[in-house]
Amino acid sequence: VQFVDHLEATARRNASRVCVGLDPEPLRLPEPVRARPNAVFAFLNDIVAATADLVCCYKPNFAFFASLGVEGPAVLKDLVRSIGDRAPVLLDFKAGDIGNTASHYARFAYEVIGAGAVTVNPLMGADAVEPFLAWSGRCAFLLALTSNPGSADFQRRKTADGPLYETVVTTSRRWSRSPGDLGYVVGATHPAELEALRGLAPDAPILVPGVGAQGGSPAAVARAAADRQGGGYLVNASRSILFASSGPDYAEAARRATEDLRVSLKAQPA
Amino acid sequence: VQFVDHLEATARRNASRVCVGLDPEPLRLPEPVRARPNAVFAFLNDIVAATADLVCCYKPNFAFFASLGVEGPAVLKDLVRSIGDRAPVLLDFKAGDIGNTASHYARFAYEVIGAGAVTVNPLMGADAVEPFLAWSGRCAFLLALTSNPGSADFQRRKTADGPLYETVVTTSRRWSRSPGDLGYVVGATHPAELEALRGLAPDAPILVPGVGAQGGSPAAVARAAADRQGGGYLVNASRSILFASSGPDYAEAARRATEDLRVSLKAQPA
């Protein structure tokens, strides 16, 4: 099944545009879970079980698995297998390297880990992105305007064709090989730019990080990201859901935080 | 020991600016090595043993270990441990993510894998780079102008302060906390721009990929990258050394290819 089709089917079924970021930090795991064997996997598995009927996607960020130690990728692979068909999985890697090397990252994301989509850093240009598009049915989400303060350093630099983040979108549209193979990342902290980028890429899926801990407004995001020609969107929250409670009720608290975000996005069944 | 000091000491001792890229591709391993247990590690370990007195650095690219399977990071960690003090290790990861997440990548590169330096993608700005600079004695090499054709897509875009790759250098100089903590990546396929960037960052270490298989000229690189105020450089070759022979003489062939590059760079003892 195509990633975008799985995404849209899950979004409709659960009437949700919430993507839960699966970013484990061992030092922040709820006390009751720390003593369990394979605590990180057990914790994330509980979060998935508590939220799977309220989300449209899960987004593990590789950094948090890499820092676990050399066994991190195995934990991530087991997690993706455990999520199974309940929701699509977008691997947040921000991969970016030249062609031959990028093809190894694509194999890592899709074959080794089993994700359906991956975030890609477009700085190195077409040949850093195209190996991801060679995998049919997957989706590469290119960083356009990220949610962090540093997005002002380079992404907002003016070029002859507008700010760099717009150039990324307009240039990369030409690289797409089939509908839904190319999406974009636009931070919730930039609702006006999100609306402008939606206009430039009406049919592309858009990943919107930065609500919750980073402060973006869910209502503004939902208005700005709403699809015009079939391009869906997914709004990611990580810490505000994972660590909603540090007590034994962490799973129920995560479910409540997910439901609150789902409702605040005013998601409607299609 | 500081990464840059280790780099310069090794460069002087071996009179070499050659960095060997350790990028294993299982399908390209020489026939005689394929049947050995842990073939990738055995192969790379042989390459290191055959070249350690001719190089200034080793640069494993994470993509090639990631695509091996979930056991890839353990192979990489073992390799870095095996290299030990013979030469510094620069992990080519092109990491780029927001602050909290970037700090997990820094821990992965420096603690989990044991590298002394790492390549970083600067697109996301200051807070994506600073977590790497918080580790004293390490070095983050920022992508400025990469060696691939796609570098024309965004890195060469004109901004009010010159092309984006120059803006990356001039902006990021301000982020440095101590000498040698920030380096740059400039492809050998752009010798004129390499010389200009050396002028903008006279004291920074510069990683120059793209000689060998990608076609950059070693002599032009050595002229352009020569340090002016103490900033060293390292010229990377991967495939042209690793796969110099597909027969049982692969280690000697790798040594000859490394020595050829060392001489063509006209490296002199300091």
XYZ file of C-alpha atoms in Angstrom:
540
model
C 0.000 0.000 0.000
C 1.201 3.502 -0.860
C 2.297 5.629 2.081
C -0.034 8.507 1.186
C -2.988 6.161 0.767
C -2.262 4.543 4.131
C -1.938 8.004 5.668
C -5.221 9.256 4.254
C -7.104 6.054 5.081
C -5.866 6.210 8.679
C -6.661 9.941 8.919
C -10.224 9.259 7.737
C -10.762 6.207 9.903
C -9.594 7.974 13.056
C -10.801 11.444 11.980
C -7.379 12.649 12.986
C -4.449 14.645 11.656
C -2.321 13.882 14.723
C 1.089 12.322 14.225
C 2.743 11.131 17.433
C 6.503 11.605 17.523
C 8.128 8.549 19.072
C 11.243 10.165 20.544
C 12.324 8.231 23.610
C 14.549 9.907 26.162
C 15.635 7.306 28.713
C 16.026 9.896 31.463
C 12.443 11.063 30.979
C 10.782 7.652 30.934
C 8.032 7.412 33.553
C 9.340 5.873 36.745
C 7.130 2.733 36.592
C 8.467 1.768 33.165
C 12.186 2.124 33.834
C 12.614 -1.210 35.539
C 10.946 -3.170 32.753
C 13.147 -5.164 30.391
C 13.689 -3.296 27.095
C 12.122 -0.272 28.791
C 12.221 2.045 25.772
C 10.427 -0.445 23.544
C 7.913 -1.284 26.280
C 7.175 2.401 26.874
C 6.717 3.280 23.201
C 4.643 0.166 22.627
C 2.323 1.268 25.435
C 2.079 4.757 23.895
C 1.147 3.237 20.533
C -1.449 0.932 22.084
C -3.009 3.899 23.906
C -3.166 6.179 20.866
C -3.479 4.045 17.734
C -7.167 4.846 17.187
C -6.552 8.608 17.527
C -3.673 9.229 15.116
C -2.955 9.282 11.385
C 0.756 8.446 11.651
C 3.712 7.715 13.943
C 7.030 9.494 13.519
C 10.063 8.020 15.300
C 13.089 10.332 15.157
C 16.240 8.311 14.563
C 18.400 10.513 16.818
C 16.682 9.196 19.929
C 17.297 5.594 18.920
C 20.879 6.236 17.770
C 21.801 7.687 21.155
C 20.477 4.592 22.948
C 23.596 2.719 21.822
C 24.394 0.310 19.023
C 21.229 -1.654 19.798
C 19.072 1.417 19.005
C 18.227 0.507 15.408
C 16.992 -2.929 16.489
C 14.654 -1.285 19.002
C 13.376 0.999 16.241
C 12.874 -1.877 13.827
C 10.957 -3.870 16.444
C 8.795 -0.837 17.170
C 7.919 -0.329 13.498
C 7.056 -4.011 13.186
C 4.904 -3.761 16.308
C 3.006 -0.754 14.907
C 2.277 -2.908 11.863
C -0.811 -1.885 9.906
C -2.297 0.228 12.669
C -0.822 3.428 11.223
C 1.843 4.438 8.690
C 5.316 5.200 9.953
C 7.360 8.221 8.905
C 11.022 7.907 9.884
C 12.402 11.299 10.881
C 16.027 11.111 9.761
C 16.617 14.335 7.796
C 18.880 12.335 5.526
C 20.894 14.204 2.935
C 23.872 12.864 1.005
C 25.006 12.363 -2.580
C 23.268 9.872 -4.836
C 25.042 6.599 -4.204
C 25.130 7.282 -0.451
C 21.538 8.485 -0.321
C 20.424 5.205 -1.851
C 21.911 3.441 1.187
C 19.886 5.683 3.502
C 16.754 4.908 1.495
C 17.425 1.203 1.905
C 17.981 1.737 5.632
C 14.697 3.616 6.079
C 12.540 1.375 3.918
C 14.107 -2.085 4.079
C 16.057 -2.239 7.336
C 13.655 -0.218 9.504
C 10.479 -0.770 7.490
C 9.200 2.828 7.425
C 6.811 4.048 4.745
C 8.251 7.553 4.480
C 11.313 9.486 5.585
C 12.298 13.113 6.125
C 15.040 14.340 3.790
C 17.280 17.411 3.975
C 17.267 18.973 0.493
C 20.403 21.156 0.853
C 22.541 18.937 -1.384
C 20.038 19.125 -4.254
C 18.402 16.820 -6.760
C 20.789 13.883 -6.628
C 20.475 13.761 -2.828
C 16.686 13.452 -3.081
C 16.115 11.308 -6.167
C 17.280 7.983 -4.668
C 14.371 8.240 -2.220
C 11.917 8.794 -5.085
C 13.144 5.635 -6.801
C 11.185 3.607 -4.213
C 7.625 3.443 -5.403
C 4.831 3.950 -2.905
C 7.041 5.739 -0.382
C 7.219 9.432 0.412
C 10.184 11.754 1.034
C 9.309 14.791 3.153
C 11.754 17.595 2.330
C 12.639 20.194 4.949
C 11.194 23.495 3.758
C 10.806 25.799 6.797
C 11.493 24.072 10.095
C 9.949 25.007 13.427
C 13.132 26.039 15.245
C 14.611 29.549 15.687
C 17.569 28.608 13.464
C 15.207 28.390 10.487
C 15.869 32.142 10.149
C 19.598 31.623 9.548
C 19.435 30.090 6.067
C 15.940 28.861 5.179
C 14.566 32.427 5.161
C 17.448 33.901 3.138
C 16.124 35.789 0.134
C 17.112 34.447 -3.273
C 16.126 35.750 -6.695
C 13.146 33.369 -6.569
C 11.962 34.282 -3.088
C 13.102 32.926 0.276
C 15.123 29.723 0.134
C 12.305 27.639 1.659
C 10.010 28.589 -1.248
C 12.797 27.822 -3.709
C 13.092 24.362 -2.164
C 9.409 23.696 -2.840
C 9.205 25.166 -6.344
C 12.445 23.517 -7.476
C 11.700 20.102 -6.022
C 8.188 19.863 -7.471
C 9.896 19.018 -10.759
C 11.608 15.992 -9.214
C 8.385 14.196 -8.342
C 7.796 10.997 -10.286
C 4.336 10.028 -9.073
C 1.600 11.598 -6.941
C 2.380 11.633 -3.245
C 6.064 10.721 -3.486
C 7.227 14.122 -2.280
C 6.033 15.972 0.804
C 7.290 18.947 2.796
C 8.078 19.841 6.391
C 6.796 23.217 7.560
C 6.836 24.202 11.214
C 3.642 25.057 13.090
C 5.467 28.123 14.370
C 5.100 29.704 10.878
C 1.339 29.566 10.021
C 1.431 32.311 7.341
C 4.311 30.644 5.503
C 2.595 27.273 5.886
C -0.455 28.633 4.077
C 1.753 30.111 1.325
C 3.613 26.817 0.885
C 0.343 24.897 0.753
C -0.542 27.156 -2.168
C 2.725 26.263 -3.925
C 2.232 22.530 -3.404
C -1.529 21.987 -3.207
C -1.380 18.227 -3.666
C 1.633 17.411 -1.457
C 1.430 15.895 2.017
C 2.767 18.341 4.619
C 4.307 17.375 7.938
C 3.813 20.088 10.528
C 5.994 19.748 13.633
C 6.162 22.290 16.404
C 2.816 22.263 18.161
C 2.870 21.332 21.830
C 6.252 21.886 23.482
C 7.387 24.237 20.717
C 4.314 26.448 20.953
C 2.616 26.426 17.509
C -1.178 26.901 17.504
C -3.160 23.832 16.377
C -6.118 25.878 15.130
C -3.917 28.143 13.001
C -2.112 25.094 11.622
C -5.315 23.297 10.662
C -6.576 26.354 8.789
C -3.289 26.903 6.964
C -2.487 23.292 6.088
C -5.950 22.213 4.950
C -5.652 20.402 1.661
C -6.824 22.031 -1.531
C -6.269 19.355 -4.156
C -5.972 16.238 -2.100
C -2.705 16.930 -0.298
C -3.078 15.801 3.276
C -1.214 16.960 6.327
C -0.071 15.566 9.627
C 0.589 17.564 12.771
C 3.285 16.135 14.971
C 3.582 16.324 18.742
C 6.190 14.347 20.644
C 7.121 15.366 24.171
C 3.702 16.819 25.051
C 2.188 13.382 24.412
C 4.964 10.973 25.438
C 5.680 12.694 28.705
C 2.182 13.949 29.542
C 2.519 12.123 32.849
C 5.578 10.768 34.608
C 3.447 8.494 36.780
C 1.821 5.100 36.272
C -0.961 6.754 34.226
C 1.453 7.742 31.435
C -0.457 5.800 28.767
C -3.856 7.282 29.657
C -2.293 10.745 29.911
C -0.739 10.289 26.457
C -4.148 9.261 25.123
C -5.784 12.367 26.624
C -3.082 14.646 25.179
C -3.500 13.019 21.764
C -7.275 13.380 21.912
C -6.963 17.033 22.959
C -4.752 17.737 19.955
C -7.021 15.747 17.652
C -10.012 17.820 18.723
C -8.155 21.122 18.606
C -7.214 20.393 14.994
C -10.962 20.058 14.361
C -10.313 17.008 12.237
C -13.402 15.917 10.359
C -14.109 12.561 8.802
C -13.750 12.997 5.054
C 43.336 14.926 22.681
C 41.626 17.529 20.507
C 40.446 16.317 17.107
C 42.299 19.061 15.201
C 45.510 18.402 17.120
C 45.226 14.687 16.412
C 44.539 15.484 12.758
C 47.527 17.799 12.400
C 49.872 15.496 14.298
C 48.879 12.571 12.078
C 49.165 14.716 8.937
C 52.713 15.731 9.944
C 53.798 12.255 11.001
C 52.612 10.660 7.770
C 53.257 13.740 5.605
C 49.774 13.191 4.262
C 46.518 15.040 3.685
C 44.734 11.866 2.567
C 41.533 10.862 4.326
C 40.291 7.392 3.441
C 36.512 7.100 3.271
C 35.420 3.819 4.846
C 32.224 3.203 2.904
C 31.635 -0.528 2.634
C 29.373 -1.846 -0.078
C 28.819 -5.562 0.483
C 28.267 -6.234 -3.209
C 31.613 -4.667 -4.081
C 33.714 -6.450 -1.472
C 36.635 -8.294 -3.051
C 35.748 -11.908 -3.676
C 38.351 -13.361 -1.258
C 36.946 -11.399 1.684
C 33.277 -12.227 1.242
C 33.432 -15.625 2.864
C 35.154 -14.383 6.008
C 33.086 -13.991 9.168
C 32.085 -10.352 9.746
C 33.342 -9.654 6.222
C 32.716 -5.916 6.225
C 34.670 -5.378 9.423
C 37.471 -7.693 8.253
C 37.728 -5.882 4.922
C 37.819 -2.387 6.418
C 40.245 -3.489 9.097
C 42.580 -4.739 6.353
C 42.263 -1.426 4.518
C 43.146 0.461 7.704
C 46.137 -1.785 8.421
C 47.393 -1.263 4.851
C 47.040 2.535 4.889
C 47.422 3.790 8.469
C 50.928 5.213 7.907
C 49.833 7.082 4.761
C 46.734 8.979 5.921
C 45.753 11.853 8.196
C 42.218 10.643 8.954
C 39.555 7.992 8.331
C 36.013 8.931 7.402
C 33.340 6.233 7.693
C 30.027 7.312 6.163
C 27.135 6.153 8.335
C 24.863 5.384 5.365
C 26.936 2.357 4.390
C 26.756 0.923 7.909
C 23.060 1.745 8.332
C 22.174 -0.195 5.195
C 24.010 -3.299 6.466
C 21.116 -3.944 8.835
C 20.463 -3.266 12.496
C 23.897 -4.608 13.367
C 25.584 -1.860 11.288
C 26.295 0.568 14.144
C 28.051 -2.181 16.115
C 30.307 -2.869 13.117
C 31.083 0.846 12.910
C 31.801 1.113 16.617
C 34.134 -1.883 16.465
C 35.915 -0.363 13.491
C 36.476 2.969 15.254
C 37.793 1.147 18.298
C 40.101 -0.872 16.067
C 41.488 2.275 14.414
C 42.274 3.515 17.912
C 45.046 6.098 18.083
C 46.431 5.360 14.640
C 44.438 8.213 13.085
C 41.504 10.451 14.009
C 38.032 9.429 12.866
C 35.546 11.775 11.241
C 32.036 10.317 11.125
C 30.271 11.368 7.948
C 26.652 11.636 9.019
C 25.496 15.039 7.694
C 23.376 15.329 10.804
C 20.959 18.213 11.053
C 18.074 18.543 13.483
C 16.762 20.933 16.135
C 18.701 21.476 19.349
C 17.395 18.780 21.677
C 17.481 16.222 18.879
C 20.892 17.310 17.589
C 22.321 16.708 21.046
C 21.300 13.058 20.695
C 23.154 12.850 17.372
C 26.231 14.390 18.996
C 26.082 11.759 21.731
C 25.714 9.057 19.088
C 28.735 10.261 17.097
C 31.024 10.936 20.046
C 29.941 8.519 22.776
C 28.268 5.596 21.044
C 30.523 5.411 17.975
C 33.593 7.122 19.443
C 34.359 9.486 16.547
C 36.361 12.683 17.037
C 34.447 14.766 14.521
C 31.231 14.626 12.529
C 29.806 16.213 9.391
C 26.774 18.424 10.018
C 24.169 19.795 7.620
C 23.719 23.488 8.496
C 20.368 24.082 6.761
C 18.409 24.235 10.036
C 20.655 26.961 11.456
C 22.425 27.794 14.683
C 20.472 25.624 17.102
C 21.043 22.581 14.870
C 24.810 23.103 15.011
C 25.473 24.340 18.536
C 24.859 21.015 20.333
C 27.864 19.629 18.449
C 30.031 22.557 19.593
C 29.131 21.874 23.213
C 31.507 18.882 23.124
C 34.980 20.217 23.731
C 37.829 18.938 21.612
C 35.564 17.698 18.822
C 34.952 19.233 15.433
C 31.753 19.718 13.418
C 32.336 19.960 9.661
C 29.491 21.959 8.103
C 28.429 21.318 4.511
C 29.333 24.430 2.524
C 29.599 23.444 -1.157
C 29.383 19.730 -1.753
C 31.009 17.850 -4.612
C 27.852 16.591 -6.324
C 25.942 18.121 -9.268
C 22.994 18.934 -6.976
C 25.158 21.491 -5.148
C 23.981 23.895 -7.881
C 20.326 23.552 -6.852
C 20.445 25.422 -3.525
C 24.023 25.859 -2.256
C 24.874 28.176 -5.160
C 21.704 30.272 -4.910
C 22.545 33.952 -4.665
C 21.522 35.719 -1.479
C 22.109 39.355 -0.502
C 25.380 38.223 1.120
C 26.661 36.155 -1.789
C 25.934 32.558 -2.702
C 24.369 30.478 0.050
C 27.540 28.423 0.603
C 29.473 31.582 1.457
C 26.676 32.708 3.760
C 26.943 29.372 5.573
C 30.623 30.017 6.265
C 30.405 33.691 7.215
C 27.339 33.157 9.434
C 28.639 30.076 11.204
C 32.053 31.565 12.029
C 30.256 33.436 14.815
C 29.071 30.165 16.377
C 32.562 28.839 17.058
C 33.446 28.562 20.735
C 37.068 27.505 20.521
C 39.708 27.103 17.798
C 39.191 24.104 15.588
C 35.651 23.238 16.705
C 34.119 24.162 13.359
C 35.247 22.991 9.930
C 33.733 22.998 6.459
C 33.081 20.589 3.619
C 33.969 21.861 0.141
C 34.046 19.538 -2.838
C 37.209 19.015 -4.881
C 35.075 19.565 -7.962
C 35.003 23.315 -7.122
C 38.685 24.439 -6.743
C 38.026 28.174 -7.280
C 35.294 28.243 -4.655
C 37.481 26.169 -2.336
C 40.161 28.826 -2.505
C 37.613 31.585 -1.845
C 36.189 29.717 1.142
C 39.678 29.109 2.506
C 40.034 32.891 2.457
C 36.802 33.311 4.446
C 37.840 30.738 7.060
C 41.646 30.760 7.105
C 41.965 28.882 10.381
C 39.249 26.236 9.884
C 39.888 22.621 8.943
C 38.419 21.827 5.531
C 37.242 18.411 4.384
C 37.535 18.048 0.618
C 35.641 15.095 -0.838
C 35.305 14.395 -4.533
C 38.735 13.450 -5.815
C 39.076 9.989 -7.312
C 35.771 8.541 -8.475
C 34.131 11.987 -8.593
C 36.881 13.520 -10.693
C 38.335 16.464 -8.729
C 42.022 17.265 -9.346
C 44.332 16.602 -6.368
C 46.884 19.216 -7.420
C 44.262 21.939 -7.768
C 42.800 20.971 -4.402
C 46.139 21.105 -2.626
C 46.847 24.582 -3.998
C 43.419 25.912 -3.084
C 43.051 24.346 0.342
C 46.530 25.075 1.665
C 46.266 26.534 5.125
C 46.985 30.202 5.663
C 46.610 30.621 9.409
C 46.891 27.104 10.644
C 43.685 25.638 9.257
C 44.441 22.179 7.951
C 42.643 20.212 5.301
C 41.950 16.613 4.490
C 41.231 15.216 1.049
C 38.898 12.256 1.008
C 38.842 9.344 -1.397
C 36.662 6.304 -0.818
C 35.852 4.001 -3.709
C 39.088 4.627 -5.622
C 41.008 3.275 -2.616
C 38.642 0.662 -1.147
C 37.918 -0.997 -4.447
C 41.256 -0.423 -6.192
C 41.392 -4.178 -6.713
C 38.682 -6.798 -6.506
C 41.220 -9.585 -6.158
C 43.265 -10.985 -3.293
C 45.648 -7.991 -3.557
C 42.943 -5.519 -2.455
C 44.928 -4.312 0.567
C 48.140 -3.680 -1.380
C 46.138 -2.027 -4.167
C 44.455 0.228 -1.597
C 47.861 1.124 -0.208
C 49.158 2.008 -3.680
C 46.084 4.157 -4.431
C 46.488 5.940 -1.099
C 50.177 6.540 -1.725
C 49.441 7.869 -5.224
C 46.957 10.357 -3.830
C 49.317 11.317 -0.994
C 52.071 12.111 -3.476
C 49.787 13.902 -5.913
C 48.709 16.207 -3.093
C 52.415 17.034 -2.723
C 52.057 16.813 1.032
C 55.116 18.065 2.815
C 56.197 17.409 6.384
C 55.526 20.575 8.357
